[in-house]
Amino acid sequence: MAKTGQSGLDALVAGVPRGERGPPPVHLWNPPFCGDIDMRIAGDGTWFYMKTPIGRPALVKLFASVLKREGDRYFLVTPVEKVGITVDDAPFLAVEMRQEEGGEHPILRFRTNVDDWVDCGAGHGLRFEAESATGGLKPYLHVRRDLWAKVTRALFYDLVALGEERDVDGRRMFGVASAGVFFPMAEADSLREFA
């Protein structure tokens, strides 16, 4: 049964531990499932509650900190309850990128729409999915524990500008490197068709 109304939202907010640094350990929490609530994260990163945008960034950040993915479903989790929500595409957006020196290899750092900074590398990779509607690619950045951020179109163009060709398993690939890890976007020959 779906929770509705302000009391469901207030109960969820009250159950979130406060005062800790970093995201709460939601991966360690396994409370009972209490049903779905009318909360949705739209493809543009806007969070909605009961079809109304959540206008308080601090509240969005709080909810983002207790977001958990299990299979194809998304949940907000506290130590005492777990409620299902809807995510249209990815729960986060990568909205800013910096290239910084990281010793031997440059590091791409991304800021999400909830102000988390993620260093792209072996533990936080990039993936590129074919977009059937346009024939292009949709880039995603791993944020934490099977939660991903869709990279904005503007940042995708920045990634392409940093791109290079490398041999990967005997195939010439175009991609981008960060922290010494190469993330292939597409076969280099397929991109030459568009040049």
C-alpha angles and dihedrals in degrees: 000000000000120000113230138177133037094295091065091050093045091051091051093049091047091054095057114100113235137203098043123124116239127007117326115256095260090156087068095049120089106172123163118281109253099187136266125306127207095257124128137179107212124215090258092057097257114142116218130194116193089349092303121112114248101239100189112087091199090058092048089051090050092052091044089055092060097041116127133180124212113179107312095337130091126213140182106226133196126170089266107034145023123205129185124237135181123250116189097200121333123353094231140036125219101224105167134035133191129184109216134179111257105181108269096004133037116246126218110219120196130196117209127215088260092054098254114144116218125190108215113228143098094326096039107037136176123239129188122210128193112251107217096197095057104018087236133110132270113209123210133187123210107237104174142321098357093320116127137193121217109230111234118245092249092054090046088059088051090052091051090051089055092046127121139179123254137164112254118182091336095311127106106238134185114219148120132267130218129171090356094304121116117217111197117215102182143331109290093229092058090056093050088065088067096046 
